Coordinates of C-alpha atoms in Angstrom, one line a residue:
M1 CA 161.5 145.8 70.9
R2 CA 161.1 142.0 70.0
L3 CA 164.8 140.6 69.6
D4 CA 164.8 137.2 71.5
D5 CA 164.7 135.1 68.7
M6 CA 168.0 137.8 66.3
D7 CA 170.7 134.2 66.2
T8 CA 173.9 136.2 67.0
S9 CA 176.2 133.1 66.3
D10 CA 177.6 134.3 62.9
V11 CA 178.0 138.1 64.9
E12 CA 182.0 139.1 65.2
V13 CA 183.2 140.5 69.1
D14 CA 186.3 141.4 70.7
D15 CA 185.5 140.5 74.4
Q16 CA 188.1 142.3 76.7
R17 CA 186.3 141.8 79.9
G18 CA 189.0 140.2 82.3
S19 CA 191.5 140.7 79.8
G20 CA 194.2 143.2 81.6
R21 CA 193.9 146.1 78.1
G22 CA 192.7 148.7 79.8
G23 CA 194.6 151.6 79.7
F24 CA 194.7 155.0 79.2
G25 CA 196.3 157.7 76.3
F26 CA 193.9 158.6 74.2
P27 CA 195.3 159.6 71.5
M28 CA 195.3 163.1 70.3
G29 CA 196.3 164.8 67.3
G30 CA 197.5 168.6 66.9
G31 CA 194.9 170.9 67.0
G32 CA 191.9 169.1 68.3
L33 CA 191.0 165.2 68.2
P34 CA 189.9 165.3 63.8
L35 CA 187.7 162.4 62.5
G36 CA 188.1 160.1 61.6
R37 CA 191.3 157.3 61.8
Q38 CA 190.9 159.0 65.7
M39 CA 188.4 160.2 67.6
G40 CA 185.2 163.5 65.7
C41 CA 186.4 167.1 66.7
G42 CA 183.7 167.7 69.5
T43 CA 185.0 164.6 71.8
L44 CA 187.3 166.3 73.8
A45 CA 184.1 168.7 74.7
L46 CA 181.6 165.6 75.5
V47 CA 184.6 163.8 77.3
I48 CA 184.5 166.5 80.0
I49 CA 181.2 166.8 79.8
V50 CA 180.4 163.2 80.7
A51 CA 183.6 162.6 82.7
L52 CA 181.9 165.9 85.4
V53 CA 178.1 164.2 85.0
F54 CA 179.6 161.0 85.8
G55 CA 182.3 162.5 88.6
V56 CA 185.0 161.1 86.9
N57 CA 188.3 163.1 86.4
P58 CA 188.8 163.9 82.6
M59 CA 192.0 163.3 82.9
Q60 CA 191.7 159.8 83.2
I61 CA 189.7 158.9 80.3
L62 CA 192.4 161.3 78.6
G63 CA 194.9 159.5 79.7
G64 CA 198.6 161.0 81.0
D65 CA 200.1 161.3 77.9
M66 CA 198.7 163.1 75.1
G67 CA 200.8 162.2 72.7
S68 CA 200.7 159.3 72.1
S69 CA 199.7 156.5 69.5
P70 CA 197.1 154.1 69.4
T71 CA 197.3 150.8 70.7
Q72 CA 196.8 147.7 69.2
I73 CA 194.1 145.7 70.2
A74 CA 193.1 142.4 68.7
P75 CA 192.0 140.5 65.2
Q76 CA 188.8 141.5 64.5
G77 CA 186.6 138.5 65.5
Q78 CA 188.3 137.5 68.7
S79 CA 187.1 137.9 71.8
S80 CA 190.1 137.7 74.5
S81 CA 187.7 136.3 76.9
A82 CA 186.7 133.0 76.9
G83 CA 183.8 131.5 77.8
K84 CA 182.1 135.3 77.3
G85 CA 180.8 137.3 74.4
C86 CA 177.2 137.4 73.0
D87 CA 176.8 135.1 75.9
A88 CA 177.8 136.5 78.4
D89 CA 174.6 137.7 80.6
A90 CA 171.5 139.6 79.0
A91 CA 172.9 142.9 79.0
S92 CA 176.0 140.9 75.9
K93 CA 172.8 138.8 74.1
F94 CA 171.1 141.8 73.7
S95 CA 173.4 143.8 72.6
C96 CA 174.8 141.2 69.8
Q97 CA 171.2 140.3 68.8
T98 CA 170.7 143.9 68.4
L99 CA 173.8 144.3 65.8
K100 CA 172.9 141.6 64.3
S101 CA 169.3 143.4 63.2
T102 CA 171.0 146.3 62.9
T103 CA 173.1 143.7 59.9
L104 CA 169.8 142.5 58.7
T105 CA 168.7 146.0 58.4
W106 CA 171.0 148.2 56.9
S107 CA 172.7 144.4 54.1
K108 CA 168.5 145.3 52.4
L109 CA 168.7 149.3 52.8
F110 CA 172.4 149.3 51.8
P111 CA 172.9 147.6 47.3
D112 CA 174.0 144.0 47.5
G113 CA 176.8 142.9 48.8
Q114 CA 177.9 146.1 49.8
Y115 CA 177.2 146.8 53.8
H116 CA 179.7 144.6 56.3
P117 CA 178.6 144.9 59.4
P118 CA 181.1 146.3 62.4
H119 CA 181.8 144.2 65.6
I120 CA 181.5 144.8 68.4
A121 CA 183.8 145.7 71.5
F122 CA 182.9 144.2 75.3
Y123 CA 184.7 146.4 77.8
T124 CA 184.4 146.0 82.4
G125 CA 185.9 150.1 82.7
G126 CA 188.6 150.3 80.5
G127 CA 189.8 149.4 76.9
Q128 CA 191.3 149.6 74.2
S129 CA 190.1 150.3 70.7
G130 CA 192.3 150.7 67.6
C131 CA 191.0 155.3 68.4
G132 CA 192.7 154.8 71.1
A133 CA 191.2 154.1 75.2
A134 CA 188.2 153.3 75.8
Q135 CA 186.7 154.2 79.0
S136 CA 183.1 153.9 80.6
A137 CA 182.3 157.3 81.1
M138 CA 182.5 158.6 77.5
G139 CA 180.0 156.5 76.8
P140 CA 179.4 154.1 73.9
F141 CA 181.1 155.0 71.2
Y142 CA 182.2 153.5 67.1
C143 CA 185.9 153.8 65.7
P144 CA 186.1 153.8 62.3
A145 CA 189.9 153.1 62.5
D146 CA 189.1 149.3 63.1
E147 CA 185.0 149.7 62.4
G148 CA 184.2 148.7 65.6
V149 CA 180.7 149.3 68.4
Y150 CA 183.0 150.0 71.5
L151 CA 180.8 148.6 74.8
D152 CA 180.4 149.2 78.8
T153 CA 177.5 147.6 79.1
D154 CA 177.3 149.1 82.6
F155 CA 176.6 152.2 80.8
Y156 CA 172.4 150.3 80.5
G157 CA 172.5 151.0 84.6
E158 CA 173.7 154.0 84.0
L159 CA 171.3 155.1 81.4
T160 CA 168.1 154.9 83.4
Q161 CA 169.1 155.3 87.2
R162 CA 171.9 159.0 86.0
F163 CA 169.7 159.6 82.4
G164 CA 166.4 158.1 83.3
A165 CA 166.4 157.0 80.1
A166 CA 165.1 152.9 80.6
G167 CA 164.5 150.6 78.7
D168 CA 165.6 147.8 76.3
F169 CA 164.5 150.0 73.5
A170 CA 166.4 152.5 74.6
Q171 CA 169.8 150.0 75.2
A172 CA 168.1 149.2 71.0
Y173 CA 168.7 152.7 70.1
V174 CA 172.3 153.7 71.5
I175 CA 174.0 150.4 69.7
A176 CA 171.7 151.2 66.2
H177 CA 173.1 155.5 66.9
E178 CA 177.2 153.4 66.4
V179 CA 176.0 151.3 64.1
G180 CA 174.9 154.8 62.7
H181 CA 177.7 156.1 62.1
H182 CA 179.5 152.5 60.3
V183 CA 176.9 153.7 57.4
Q184 CA 178.0 157.1 57.8
K185 CA 182.1 154.9 57.1
L186 CA 181.2 153.0 54.5
T187 CA 179.3 155.5 52.3
G188 CA 181.4 157.7 52.4
V189 CA 180.1 161.2 54.5
A190 CA 182.8 160.3 56.9
D191 CA 185.6 160.9 54.8
K192 CA 184.1 163.9 54.0
V193 CA 183.2 165.3 56.9
Q194 CA 187.2 165.2 57.8
A195 CA 188.2 166.2 54.4
A196 CA 185.5 169.7 54.8
H197 CA 187.0 169.7 59.2
Q198 CA 190.5 170.1 58.0
S199 CA 189.3 173.7 57.3
A200 CA 186.8 174.7 59.2
S201 CA 186.7 176.4 62.3
R202 CA 185.8 175.7 65.6
T203 CA 182.4 176.9 65.7
Q204 CA 182.1 175.2 61.2
G205 CA 183.9 171.8 63.2
N206 CA 181.2 171.8 65.1
K207 CA 178.4 172.3 63.3
L208 CA 179.8 169.7 61.9
Q209 CA 180.5 166.9 63.6
V210 CA 176.5 167.8 65.0
A211 CA 175.3 166.8 62.1
M212 CA 176.8 164.3 61.4
E213 CA 175.8 163.2 65.2
L214 CA 172.1 164.0 64.4
Q215 CA 171.9 161.5 61.0
A216 CA 173.1 158.3 63.5
D217 CA 170.5 159.8 65.1
C218 CA 168.3 159.6 62.2
Y219 CA 169.9 156.3 60.2
A220 CA 169.0 154.6 64.4
G221 CA 165.2 155.6 63.9
V222 CA 165.3 154.1 59.7
W223 CA 166.7 151.1 61.5
A224 CA 163.5 150.9 64.1
A225 CA 161.3 152.0 61.8
Q226 CA 162.8 149.0 58.8
N227 CA 161.2 146.9 62.4
R228 CA 158.5 148.0 63.3
E229 CA 156.6 144.6 63.8
R230 CA 159.3 144.3 65.9
M231 CA 158.3 147.2 68.8
E232 CA 156.6 147.2 71.5
P233 CA 154.1 150.1 73.1
G234 CA 156.2 152.2 75.0
D235 CA 159.0 151.6 72.8
V236 CA 158.8 154.8 71.0
E237 CA 158.4 157.4 73.8
E238 CA 161.4 155.3 75.2
G239 CA 163.4 156.5 72.2
L240 CA 162.8 159.8 72.9
R241 CA 163.0 159.7 75.8
A242 CA 167.2 158.7 75.8
A243 CA 166.8 161.7 72.7
H244 CA 166.1 164.2 75.0
Q245 CA 169.2 163.3 77.9
I246 CA 171.7 162.6 75.8
G247 CA 171.5 166.2 74.3
D248 CA 174.4 168.1 74.2
D249 CA 172.2 171.1 76.5
V250 CA 170.7 169.1 78.9
L251 CA 174.2 167.4 79.5
Q252 CA 175.8 170.9 80.2
K253 CA 173.4 171.8 81.5
A254 CA 173.6 169.1 84.0
S255 CA 178.1 169.8 84.6
Q256 CA 178.3 173.0 84.1
G257 CA 174.6 174.8 85.4
V258 CA 175.0 176.9 81.5
V259 CA 174.2 176.1 78.4
V260 CA 177.1 177.0 75.1
P261 CA 174.8 176.4 72.4
E262 CA 178.3 177.2 69.9
S263 CA 180.4 174.3 71.7
F264 CA 177.1 171.3 70.6
T265 CA 178.8 168.8 68.9
H266 CA 176.1 166.1 68.9
G267 CA 173.1 168.1 68.6
S268 CA 170.6 170.0 71.8
A269 CA 168.0 167.7 73.1
E270 CA 164.9 168.7 70.5
Q271 CA 167.5 168.1 67.5
R272 CA 168.0 164.9 68.7
M273 CA 164.9 164.0 69.5
T274 CA 163.7 165.6 65.9
W275 CA 165.7 164.0 63.9
L276 CA 165.1 160.2 65.4
K277 CA 160.8 161.0 65.3
K278 CA 161.9 161.4 61.5
G279 CA 163.8 158.6 61.0
L280 CA 161.7 157.0 62.2
E281 CA 158.6 158.5 61.0
S282 CA 160.6 157.7 57.4
G283 CA 162.0 155.2 57.1
D284 CA 163.8 156.4 54.6
P285 CA 168.3 156.8 55.1
A286 CA 167.6 159.1 52.4
Q287 CA 165.5 161.1 54.8
C288 CA 168.5 161.6 57.2
D289 CA 170.3 164.4 55.8
T290 CA 170.9 166.7 58.8
F291 CA 173.8 168.6 56.2
G292 CA 172.0 170.0 53.5
R293 CA 168.9 170.7 56.5

């Protein structure tokens, strides 16, 4: 994916690396992890799965105090570590360039003036978001409370080494997927799902969360399709391989040896590849109705 000409001077960055803002205290509401201000309804299950894949104690991610409140973070756009940000290293630069590309793309697809981009937050090992503690073993995530994409860039190495999903497009897909969640917030989809989740059973709640994740995959494909001239040979395969490797069935098989479809929160490998491909082929966000499928 050729993004080296993207100017990142206006990308809002919260750089927590070396700031000492890590720690635990992952917020939990009654009856699970509600959507919206905190994390998605399936995050707890995913955290346990991913923690086992990464060889991390899930309690280290969730924290010892299950009733703690979200920690306040630095105001959006302010860097907590001078001299870092987008120019800290090649991975940070590429992440910012990808975010800039998604901003240009979604600004065109939204009605005039109605799209504003998320900020990107970098941390190492652990950090803080408006949704609580950020931990590397959770992988990249979007926090709707402060509209931030949270990323420990070491995840790119894990994507290659542990998940077998190498390549710059696989990395860009990760960012574009999280931006897809930001689009869901701006379009009101996230609020509707949150409202529906309040009266849903656990199984129904998981299905809603899967639909959210698959739509974000589709939106990532839409972004790529809108920038087809920047794509290089092998990019599509890189993206589809990444989508496959982070499917719930693949993660569950790796972590516990068995697959439990009713517990899926992000979709199977086949589902994730299907919706990413749908976005890639159509380039049209209107084709990403995973809820009415």
